[in-house]
CSV table of C-alpha atoms in Angstrom, one decimal:
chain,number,residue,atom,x,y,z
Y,1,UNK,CA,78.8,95.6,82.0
Y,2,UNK,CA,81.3,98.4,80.8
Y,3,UNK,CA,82.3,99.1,84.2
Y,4,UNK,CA,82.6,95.7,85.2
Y,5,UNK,CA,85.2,95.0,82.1
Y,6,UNK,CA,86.7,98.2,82.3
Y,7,UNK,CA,88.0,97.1,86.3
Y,8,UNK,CA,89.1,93.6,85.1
Y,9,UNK,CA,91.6,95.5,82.7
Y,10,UNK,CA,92.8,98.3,84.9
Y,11,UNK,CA,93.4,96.8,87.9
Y,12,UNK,CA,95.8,94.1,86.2
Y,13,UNK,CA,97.8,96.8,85.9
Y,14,UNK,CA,96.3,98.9,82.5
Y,15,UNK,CA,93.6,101.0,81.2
Y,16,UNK,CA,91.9,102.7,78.0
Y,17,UNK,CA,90.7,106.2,77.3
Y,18,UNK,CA,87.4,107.8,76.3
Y,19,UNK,CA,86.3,107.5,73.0
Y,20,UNK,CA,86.5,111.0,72.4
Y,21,UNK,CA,84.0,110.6,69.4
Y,22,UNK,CA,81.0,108.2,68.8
Y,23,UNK,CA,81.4,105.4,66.6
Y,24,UNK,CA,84.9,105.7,66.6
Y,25,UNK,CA,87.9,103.8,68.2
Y,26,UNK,CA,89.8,106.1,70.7
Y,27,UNK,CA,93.1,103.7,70.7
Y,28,UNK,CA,93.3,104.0,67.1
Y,29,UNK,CA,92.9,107.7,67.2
Y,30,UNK,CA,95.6,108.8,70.0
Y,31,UNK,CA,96.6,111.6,67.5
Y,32,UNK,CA,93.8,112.7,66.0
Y,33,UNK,CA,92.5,112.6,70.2
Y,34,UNK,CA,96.0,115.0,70.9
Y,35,UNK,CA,95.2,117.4,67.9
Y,36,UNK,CA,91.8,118.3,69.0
Y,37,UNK,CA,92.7,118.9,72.2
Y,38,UNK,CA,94.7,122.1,70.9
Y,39,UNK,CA,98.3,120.1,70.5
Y,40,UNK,CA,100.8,118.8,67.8
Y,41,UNK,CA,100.7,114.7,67.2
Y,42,UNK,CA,102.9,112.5,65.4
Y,43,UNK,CA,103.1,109.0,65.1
Y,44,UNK,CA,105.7,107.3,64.6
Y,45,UNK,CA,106.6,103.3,63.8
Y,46,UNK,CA,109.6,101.4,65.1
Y,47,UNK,CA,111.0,97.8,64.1
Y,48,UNK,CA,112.8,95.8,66.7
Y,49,UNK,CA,115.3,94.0,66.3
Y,50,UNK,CA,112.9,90.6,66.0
Y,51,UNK,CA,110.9,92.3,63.6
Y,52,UNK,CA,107.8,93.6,65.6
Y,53,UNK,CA,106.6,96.4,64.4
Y,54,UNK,CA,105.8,98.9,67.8
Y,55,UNK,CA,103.3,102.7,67.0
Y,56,UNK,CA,104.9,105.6,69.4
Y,57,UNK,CA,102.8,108.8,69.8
Y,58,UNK,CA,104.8,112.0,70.0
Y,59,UNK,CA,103.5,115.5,71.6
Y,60,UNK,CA,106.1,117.7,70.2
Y,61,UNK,CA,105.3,121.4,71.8
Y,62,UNK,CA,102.6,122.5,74.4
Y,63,UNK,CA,99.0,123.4,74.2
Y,64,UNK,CA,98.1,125.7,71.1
Y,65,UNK,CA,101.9,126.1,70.0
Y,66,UNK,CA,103.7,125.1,66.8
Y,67,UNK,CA,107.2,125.4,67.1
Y,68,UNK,CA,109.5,126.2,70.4
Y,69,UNK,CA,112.9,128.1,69.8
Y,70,UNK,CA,114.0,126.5,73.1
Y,71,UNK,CA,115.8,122.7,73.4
Y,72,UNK,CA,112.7,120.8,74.9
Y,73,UNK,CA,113.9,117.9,76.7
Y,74,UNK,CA,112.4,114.4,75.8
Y,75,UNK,CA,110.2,112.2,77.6
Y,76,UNK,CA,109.4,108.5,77.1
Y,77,UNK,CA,106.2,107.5,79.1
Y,78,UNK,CA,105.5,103.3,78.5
Y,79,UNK,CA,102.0,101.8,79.7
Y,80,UNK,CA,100.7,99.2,81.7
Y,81,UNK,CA,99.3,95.9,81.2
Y,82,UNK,CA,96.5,95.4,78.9
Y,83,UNK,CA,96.4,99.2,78.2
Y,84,UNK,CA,98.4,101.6,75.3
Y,85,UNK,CA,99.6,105.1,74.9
Y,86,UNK,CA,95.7,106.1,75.2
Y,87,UNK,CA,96.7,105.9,79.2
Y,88,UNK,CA,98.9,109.0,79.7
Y,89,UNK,CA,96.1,111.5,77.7
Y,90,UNK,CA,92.8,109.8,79.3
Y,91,UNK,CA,92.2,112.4,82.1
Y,92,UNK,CA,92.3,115.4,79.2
Y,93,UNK,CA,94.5,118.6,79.0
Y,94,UNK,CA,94.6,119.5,83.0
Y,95,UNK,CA,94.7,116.4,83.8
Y,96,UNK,CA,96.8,113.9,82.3
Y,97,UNK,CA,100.7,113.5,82.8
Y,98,UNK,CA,101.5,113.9,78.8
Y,99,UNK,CA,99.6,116.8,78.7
Y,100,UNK,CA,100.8,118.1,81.6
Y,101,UNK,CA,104.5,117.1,80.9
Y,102,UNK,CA,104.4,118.9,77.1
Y,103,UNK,CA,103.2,122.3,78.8
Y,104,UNK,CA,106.0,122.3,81.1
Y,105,UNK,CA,108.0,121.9,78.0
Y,106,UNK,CA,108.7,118.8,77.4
Y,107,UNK,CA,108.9,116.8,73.6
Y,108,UNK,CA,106.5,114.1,74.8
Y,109,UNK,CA,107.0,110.2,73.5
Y,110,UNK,CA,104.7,107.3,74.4
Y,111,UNK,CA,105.2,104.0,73.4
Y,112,UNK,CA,102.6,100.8,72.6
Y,113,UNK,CA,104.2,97.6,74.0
Y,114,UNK,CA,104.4,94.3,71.4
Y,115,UNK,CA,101.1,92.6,70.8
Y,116,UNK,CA,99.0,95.6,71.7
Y,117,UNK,CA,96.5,96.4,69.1
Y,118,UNK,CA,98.3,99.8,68.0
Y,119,UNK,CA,101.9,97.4,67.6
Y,120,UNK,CA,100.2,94.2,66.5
Y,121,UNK,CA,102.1,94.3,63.4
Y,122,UNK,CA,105.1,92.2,62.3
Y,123,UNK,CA,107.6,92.2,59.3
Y,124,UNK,CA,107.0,88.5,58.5
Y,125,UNK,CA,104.5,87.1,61.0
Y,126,UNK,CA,100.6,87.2,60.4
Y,127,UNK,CA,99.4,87.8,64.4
Y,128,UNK,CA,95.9,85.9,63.4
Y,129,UNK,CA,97.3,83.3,61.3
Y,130,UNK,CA,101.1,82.8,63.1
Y,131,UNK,CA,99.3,83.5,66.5
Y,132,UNK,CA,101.2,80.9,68.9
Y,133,UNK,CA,104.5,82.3,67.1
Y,134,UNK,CA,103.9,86.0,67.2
Y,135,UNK,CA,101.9,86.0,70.8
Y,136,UNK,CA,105.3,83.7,72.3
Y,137,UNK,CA,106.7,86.9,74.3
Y,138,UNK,CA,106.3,88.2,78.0
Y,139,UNK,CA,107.4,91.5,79.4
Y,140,UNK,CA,111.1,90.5,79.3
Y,141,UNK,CA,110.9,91.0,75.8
Y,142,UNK,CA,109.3,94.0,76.0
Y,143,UNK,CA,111.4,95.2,78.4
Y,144,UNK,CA,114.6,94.4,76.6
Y,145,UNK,CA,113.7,95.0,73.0
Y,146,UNK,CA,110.8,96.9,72.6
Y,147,UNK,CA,111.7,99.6,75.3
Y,148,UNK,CA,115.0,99.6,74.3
Y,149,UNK,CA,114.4,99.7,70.4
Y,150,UNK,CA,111.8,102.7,71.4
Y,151,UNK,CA,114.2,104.7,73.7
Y,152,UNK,CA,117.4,104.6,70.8
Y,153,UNK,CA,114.6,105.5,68.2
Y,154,UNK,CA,113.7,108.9,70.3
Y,155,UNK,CA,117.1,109.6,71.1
Y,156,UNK,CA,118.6,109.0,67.7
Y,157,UNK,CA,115.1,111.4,66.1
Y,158,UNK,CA,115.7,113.8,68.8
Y,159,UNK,CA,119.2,114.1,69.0
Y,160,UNK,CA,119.5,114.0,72.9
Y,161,UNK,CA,121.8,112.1,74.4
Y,162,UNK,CA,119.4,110.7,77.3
Y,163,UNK,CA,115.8,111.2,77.9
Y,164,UNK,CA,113.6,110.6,81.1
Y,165,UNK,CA,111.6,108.0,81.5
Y,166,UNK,CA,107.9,107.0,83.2
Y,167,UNK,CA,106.6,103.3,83.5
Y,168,UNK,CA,103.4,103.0,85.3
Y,169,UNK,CA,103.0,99.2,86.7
Y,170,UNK,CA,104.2,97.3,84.1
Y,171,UNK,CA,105.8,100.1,82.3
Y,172,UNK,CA,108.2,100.2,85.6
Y,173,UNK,CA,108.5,96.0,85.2
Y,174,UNK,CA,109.6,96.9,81.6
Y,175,UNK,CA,112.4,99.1,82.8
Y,176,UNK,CA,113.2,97.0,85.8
Y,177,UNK,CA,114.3,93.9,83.2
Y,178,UNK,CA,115.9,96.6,80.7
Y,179,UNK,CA,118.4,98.3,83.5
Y,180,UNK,CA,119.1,95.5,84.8
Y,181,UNK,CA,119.2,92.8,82.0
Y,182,UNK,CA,120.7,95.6,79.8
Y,183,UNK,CA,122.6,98.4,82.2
Y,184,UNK,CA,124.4,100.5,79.5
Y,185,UNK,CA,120.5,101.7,79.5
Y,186,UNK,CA,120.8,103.1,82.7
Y,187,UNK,CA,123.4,105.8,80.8
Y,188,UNK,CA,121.0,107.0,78.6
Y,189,UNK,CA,118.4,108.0,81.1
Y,190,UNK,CA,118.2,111.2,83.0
Y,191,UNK,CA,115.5,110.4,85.3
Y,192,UNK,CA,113.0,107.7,85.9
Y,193,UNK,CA,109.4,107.4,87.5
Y,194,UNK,CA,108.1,104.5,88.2
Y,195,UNK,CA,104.4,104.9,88.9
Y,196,UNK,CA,103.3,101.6,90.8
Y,197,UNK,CA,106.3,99.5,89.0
Y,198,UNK,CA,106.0,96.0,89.4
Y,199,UNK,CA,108.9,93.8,90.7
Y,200,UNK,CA,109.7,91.8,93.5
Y,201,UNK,CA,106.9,89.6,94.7
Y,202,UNK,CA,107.7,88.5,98.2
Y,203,UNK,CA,104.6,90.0,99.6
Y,204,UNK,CA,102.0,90.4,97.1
Y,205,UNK,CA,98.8,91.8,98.3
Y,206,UNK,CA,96.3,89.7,96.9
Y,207,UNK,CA,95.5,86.8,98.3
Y,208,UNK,CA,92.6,85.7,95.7
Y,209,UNK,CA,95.1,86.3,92.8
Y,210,UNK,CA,98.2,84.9,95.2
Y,211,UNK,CA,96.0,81.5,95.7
Y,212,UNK,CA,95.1,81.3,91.8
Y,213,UNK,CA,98.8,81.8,90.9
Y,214,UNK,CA,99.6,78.4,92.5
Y,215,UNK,CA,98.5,77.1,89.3
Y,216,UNK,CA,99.7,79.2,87.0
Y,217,UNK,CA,101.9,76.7,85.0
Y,218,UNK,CA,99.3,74.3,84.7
Y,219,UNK,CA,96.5,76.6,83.7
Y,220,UNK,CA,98.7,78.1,80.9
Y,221,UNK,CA,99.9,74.8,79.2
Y,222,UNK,CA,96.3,74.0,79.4
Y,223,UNK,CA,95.0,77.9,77.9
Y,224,UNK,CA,97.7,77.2,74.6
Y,225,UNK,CA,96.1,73.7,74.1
Y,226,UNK,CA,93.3,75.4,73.3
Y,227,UNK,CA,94.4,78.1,71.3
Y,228,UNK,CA,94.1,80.9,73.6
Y,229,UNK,CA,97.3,83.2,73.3
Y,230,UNK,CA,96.2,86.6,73.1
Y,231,UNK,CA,94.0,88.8,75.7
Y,232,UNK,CA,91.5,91.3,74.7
Y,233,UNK,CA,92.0,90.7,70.7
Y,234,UNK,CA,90.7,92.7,68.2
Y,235,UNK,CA,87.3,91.0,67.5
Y,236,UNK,CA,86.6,91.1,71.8
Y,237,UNK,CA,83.1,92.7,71.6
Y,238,UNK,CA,82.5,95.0,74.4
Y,239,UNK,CA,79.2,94.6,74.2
Y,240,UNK,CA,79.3,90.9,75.7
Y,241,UNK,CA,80.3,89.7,79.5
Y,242,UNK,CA,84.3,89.7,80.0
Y,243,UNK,CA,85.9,87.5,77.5
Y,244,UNK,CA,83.8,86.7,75.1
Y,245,UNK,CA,84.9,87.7,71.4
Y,246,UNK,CA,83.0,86.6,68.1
Y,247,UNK,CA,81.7,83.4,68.2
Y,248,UNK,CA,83.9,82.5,71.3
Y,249,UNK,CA,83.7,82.2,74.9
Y,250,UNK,CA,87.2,83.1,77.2
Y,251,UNK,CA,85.6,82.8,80.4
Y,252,UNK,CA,83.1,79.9,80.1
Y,253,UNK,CA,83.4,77.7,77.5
Y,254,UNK,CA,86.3,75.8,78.7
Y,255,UNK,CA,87.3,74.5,82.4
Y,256,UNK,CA,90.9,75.7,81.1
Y,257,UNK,CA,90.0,78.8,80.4
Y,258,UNK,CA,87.9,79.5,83.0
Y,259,UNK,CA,90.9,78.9,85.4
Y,260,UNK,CA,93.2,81.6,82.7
Y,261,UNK,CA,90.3,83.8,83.6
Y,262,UNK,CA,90.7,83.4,87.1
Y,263,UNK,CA,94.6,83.9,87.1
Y,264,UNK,CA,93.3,87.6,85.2
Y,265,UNK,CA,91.6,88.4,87.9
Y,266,UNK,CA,87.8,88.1,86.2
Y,267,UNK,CA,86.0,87.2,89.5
Y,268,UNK,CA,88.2,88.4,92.1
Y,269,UNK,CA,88.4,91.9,90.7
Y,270,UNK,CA,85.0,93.3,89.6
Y,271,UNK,CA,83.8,95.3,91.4
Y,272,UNK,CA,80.4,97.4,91.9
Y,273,UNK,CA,81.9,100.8,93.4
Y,274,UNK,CA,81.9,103.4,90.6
Y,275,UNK,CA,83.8,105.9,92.6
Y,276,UNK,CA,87.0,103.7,93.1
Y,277,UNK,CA,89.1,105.8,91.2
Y,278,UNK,CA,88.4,109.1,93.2
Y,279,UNK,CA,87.1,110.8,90.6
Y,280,UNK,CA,83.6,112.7,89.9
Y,281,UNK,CA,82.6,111.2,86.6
Y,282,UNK,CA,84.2,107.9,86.4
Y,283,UNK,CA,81.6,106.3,84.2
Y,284,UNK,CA,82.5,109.3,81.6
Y,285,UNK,CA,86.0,109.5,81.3
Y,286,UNK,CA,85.5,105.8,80.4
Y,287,UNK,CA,82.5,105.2,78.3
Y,288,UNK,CA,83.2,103.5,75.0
Y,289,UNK,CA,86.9,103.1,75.9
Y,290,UNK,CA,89.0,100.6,74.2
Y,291,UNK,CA,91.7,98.0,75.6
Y,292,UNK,CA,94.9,97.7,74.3
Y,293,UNK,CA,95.1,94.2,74.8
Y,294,UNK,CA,98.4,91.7,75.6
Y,295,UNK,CA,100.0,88.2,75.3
Y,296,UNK,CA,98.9,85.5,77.9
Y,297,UNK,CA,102.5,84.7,78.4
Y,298,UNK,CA,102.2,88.4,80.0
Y,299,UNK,CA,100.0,87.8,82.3
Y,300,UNK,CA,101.3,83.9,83.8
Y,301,UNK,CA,105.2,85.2,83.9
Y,302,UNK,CA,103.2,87.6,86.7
Y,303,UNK,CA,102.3,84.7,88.3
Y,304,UNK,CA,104.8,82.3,88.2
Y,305,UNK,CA,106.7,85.6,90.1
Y,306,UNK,CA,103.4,85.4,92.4
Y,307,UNK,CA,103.5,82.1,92.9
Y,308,UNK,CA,107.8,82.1,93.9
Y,309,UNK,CA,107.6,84.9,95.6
Y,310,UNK,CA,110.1,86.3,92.9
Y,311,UNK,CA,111.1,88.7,90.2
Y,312,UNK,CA,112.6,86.4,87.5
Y,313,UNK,CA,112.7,85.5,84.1
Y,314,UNK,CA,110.5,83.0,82.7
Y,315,UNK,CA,110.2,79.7,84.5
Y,316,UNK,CA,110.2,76.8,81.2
Y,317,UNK,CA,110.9,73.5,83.8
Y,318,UNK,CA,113.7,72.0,85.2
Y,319,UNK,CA,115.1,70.8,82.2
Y,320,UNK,CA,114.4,73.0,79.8
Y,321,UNK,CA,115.7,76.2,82.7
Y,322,UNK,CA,119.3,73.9,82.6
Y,323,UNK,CA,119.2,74.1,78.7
Y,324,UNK,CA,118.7,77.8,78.2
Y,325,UNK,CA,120.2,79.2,82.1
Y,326,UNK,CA,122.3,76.5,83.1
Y,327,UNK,CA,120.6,76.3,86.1
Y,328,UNK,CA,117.5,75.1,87.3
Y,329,UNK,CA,116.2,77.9,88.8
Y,330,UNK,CA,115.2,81.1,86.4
Y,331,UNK,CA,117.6,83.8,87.5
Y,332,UNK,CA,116.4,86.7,89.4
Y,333,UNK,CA,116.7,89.9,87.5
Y,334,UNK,CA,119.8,91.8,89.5
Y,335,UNK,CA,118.2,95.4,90.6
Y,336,UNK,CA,121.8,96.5,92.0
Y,337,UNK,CA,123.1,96.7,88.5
Y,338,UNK,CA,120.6,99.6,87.7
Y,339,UNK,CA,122.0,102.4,88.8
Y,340,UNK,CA,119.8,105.4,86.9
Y,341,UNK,CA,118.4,108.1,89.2
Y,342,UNK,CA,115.1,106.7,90.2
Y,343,UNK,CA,112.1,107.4,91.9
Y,344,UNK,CA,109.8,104.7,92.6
Y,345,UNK,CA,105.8,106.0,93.6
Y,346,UNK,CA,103.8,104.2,95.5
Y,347,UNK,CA,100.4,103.6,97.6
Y,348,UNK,CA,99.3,102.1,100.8
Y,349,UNK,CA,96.4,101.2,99.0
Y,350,UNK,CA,97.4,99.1,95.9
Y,351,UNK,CA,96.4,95.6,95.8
Y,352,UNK,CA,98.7,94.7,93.3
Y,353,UNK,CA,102.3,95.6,94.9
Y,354,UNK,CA,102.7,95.9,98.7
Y,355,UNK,CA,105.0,98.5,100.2
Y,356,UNK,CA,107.6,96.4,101.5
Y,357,UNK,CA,108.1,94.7,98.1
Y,358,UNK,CA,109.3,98.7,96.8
Y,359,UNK,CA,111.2,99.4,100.0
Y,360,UNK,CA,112.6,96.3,99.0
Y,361,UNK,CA,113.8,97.1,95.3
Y,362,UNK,CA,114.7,101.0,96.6
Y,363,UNK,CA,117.2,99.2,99.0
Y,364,UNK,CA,118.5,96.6,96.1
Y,365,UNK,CA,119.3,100.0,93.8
Y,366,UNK,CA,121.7,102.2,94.2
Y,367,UNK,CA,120.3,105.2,93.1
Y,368,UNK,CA,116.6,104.6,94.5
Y,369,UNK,CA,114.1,107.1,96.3
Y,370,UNK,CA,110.5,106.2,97.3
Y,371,UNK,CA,107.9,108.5,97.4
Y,372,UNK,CA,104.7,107.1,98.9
Y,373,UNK,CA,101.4,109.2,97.5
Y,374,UNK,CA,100.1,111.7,100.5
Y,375,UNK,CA,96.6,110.0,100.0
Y,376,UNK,CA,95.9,106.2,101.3
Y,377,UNK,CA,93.0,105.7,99.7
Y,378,UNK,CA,94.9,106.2,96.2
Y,379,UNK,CA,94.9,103.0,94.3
Y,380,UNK,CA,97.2,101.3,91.5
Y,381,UNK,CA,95.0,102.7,88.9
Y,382,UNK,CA,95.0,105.8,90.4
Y,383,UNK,CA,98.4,107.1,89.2
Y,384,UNK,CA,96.4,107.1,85.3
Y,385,UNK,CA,92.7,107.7,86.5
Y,386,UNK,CA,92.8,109.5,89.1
Y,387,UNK,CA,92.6,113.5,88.6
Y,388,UNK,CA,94.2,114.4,91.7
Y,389,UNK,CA,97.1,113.1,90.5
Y,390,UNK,CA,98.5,116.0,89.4
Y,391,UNK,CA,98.8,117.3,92.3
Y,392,UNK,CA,100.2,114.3,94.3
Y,393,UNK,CA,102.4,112.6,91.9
Y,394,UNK,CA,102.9,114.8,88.4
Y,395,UNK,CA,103.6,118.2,89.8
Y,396,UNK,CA,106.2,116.5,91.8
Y,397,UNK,CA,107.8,115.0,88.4
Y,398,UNK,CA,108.0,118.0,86.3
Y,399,UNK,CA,109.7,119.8,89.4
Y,400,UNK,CA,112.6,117.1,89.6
Y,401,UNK,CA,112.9,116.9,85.7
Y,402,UNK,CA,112.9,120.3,85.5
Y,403,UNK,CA,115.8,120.8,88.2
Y,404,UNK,CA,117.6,118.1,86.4
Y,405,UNK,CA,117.2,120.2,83.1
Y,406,UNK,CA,118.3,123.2,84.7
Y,407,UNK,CA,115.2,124.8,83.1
């Protein structure tokens, strides 16, 4: 079923957006999506430094305007797992946080992560011939290249010397390993939302998921053996149960497979309840929506974290963790070394990070608020479905940038 897929995607941390059209692929038309909602679009392409080749959409100016004789600051908004740009314009013009941040006068940027359909692109490597070589990244790498490679690109086209940033779940992993892995970073950020970010690990909610994650090593050797690399790839066919794509079955054809799907979150996470997300006409917003897709490697370096009770960098074995880290441990990922202002969002509700886990990182980072959402029932997905918030999480944003801004 369309809601039953649409739930395995967003609750492991992303989503997709309406189709806007019939017939036609909403991811693929983010601008064209923008534009006929009555505002300027751009896209934009960016090579990183390993020679992926990432799509950025841009809303310049506000609703029904063209040009803007005042500096409007920029804003660099990166998605979740599984999920694309298409996440921060879903909700519509009164709705979503781009939307909303470009009439407050902001020059909007959103980024597509590695591997996603709008950045499956490479300068050298064919992503359906080369597929073990070209899907072989996590979201370290996205963290430190693609992020960074996107931030310099806005900052360099813009001319601003920093730029704010927001990271819903695994966009705010993403940032965690940039600022910390990278922490000159932290200097070229004036602000930073994290919308449900992902980190530490010592008290993960889910205990179907947490039990499943004990094999996660074992179950992803096993899922490359058999060729599967890439979730959600471009020949997935919505029309079939979860995981099925042309001629090929993800979730049932083979035991290995099956377990990958478990790991995902397939049976643990569907659920029946159409008004989960708060919202009046769920099955709307969503019908026909596309997935952005990801890397496996993605989704197991969650959790191998789940299963350590960590946040650390990939975990390749006891000898191959003393060739490449001199230890044989991974490292953790030092939050004290990010010292950017930051304020970390968070429900009561979310079955994917628990509330100690981002009292945790807020007391690990220097410069570190948490603001817990004034609604318990608000969920993970929330902070990009839900309409209300605006009200509890977006107005609260625009205010801080704003003051920041001096504007």
């Amino acid at each position: 079923m369309i809601r039953g897929t649409f739930l395995i995607s967003l609750l492991m941390c992303g989503y997709s957006l309406p189709a806007g059209r019939e017939e036609k692929s909403a991811l693929f038309e983010v601008p064209e999506i923008i534009i006929s909602n009555g505002y300027q679009a751009e896209r934009h392409h960016v090579i990183t430094p390993d020679g992926y080749i990432l799509e950025m959409h841009r809303i310049p100016f506000g609703r029904h305007q063209t040009t803007s004789e005042v500096r409007r600051p920029a804003v660099f908004l990166m998605h979740g797992l599984l999920s694309a740009s298409n996440s921060y314009i879903a909700l519509g013009p009164e709705y979503s946080i781009s939307y909303n941040l470009a009439d407050a006068g902001f020059d909007v940027w959103m980024g597509n992560a590695r591997g996603n359909r709008l950045s499956r692109r490479h300068t050298t490597l064919d992503p359906d011939v080369d597929k073990s070589e070209f899907f072989n990244f996590s979201w370290e790498e996205i963290g430190m290249i693609d992020v960074a490679a996107m931030i310099d690109y806005v900052l360099e086209f813009t001319g601003e010397e920093k730029l704010h940033y927001v990271g819903h779940s695994q966009g705010g992993t993403s940032f965690l390993v940039l600022a910390s892995m990278r922490p000159e970073y932290n200097e070229k950020l004036s602000s930073v939302n994290l919308l449900a970010g992902v980190g530490y690990m010592n008290h993960f909610p889910n205990k179907n998921l947490g039990a499943t994650a004990l094999l996660t090593d074992v179950i992803y050797v096993a899922a490359l053996a058999v060729g599967f690399v890439e979730v959600y790839p471009p020949d997935f066919d919505r029309s079939l149960p979860w995981g099925k794509t042309a001629g090929t079955d993800r979730c049932t054809g083979n035991l290995e497979t099956q377990y990958m799907c478990d790991l995902i979150g397939v049976r643990h996470l569907v659920r029946e309840n159409e008004s989960v997300s708060g919202t009046s006409d769920f099955l709307d917003i969503f019908e026909g929506h596309d997935i952005g897709g990801a890397a496996l490697k993605q989704i197991a370096h969650y959790g191998q974290n789940i299963r350590d009770k960590a946040f650390r960098r990939w975990n390749y074995g006891l000898i191959q963790n003393l060739r490449i880290y001199g230890k044989v441990a991974p490292p953790a990922y030092d939050l004290s070394l990010i010292t950017a202002n930051v304020t970390m969002h968070y429900t009561v509700n979310d079955i994917l990070l628990d509330e100690r886990d981002v009292l945790a990182m807020a007391a690990d980072m220097p410069n570190t608020v948490v603001r817990k959402v004034a609604r318990d029932t608000f969920l993970h997905e929330d902070f990009v479905l839900a309409k209300d918030v605006k009200e509890l999480v977006t107005d609260f944003m625009i205010e801080s940038m704003l003051q920041i801004e001096h504007m």
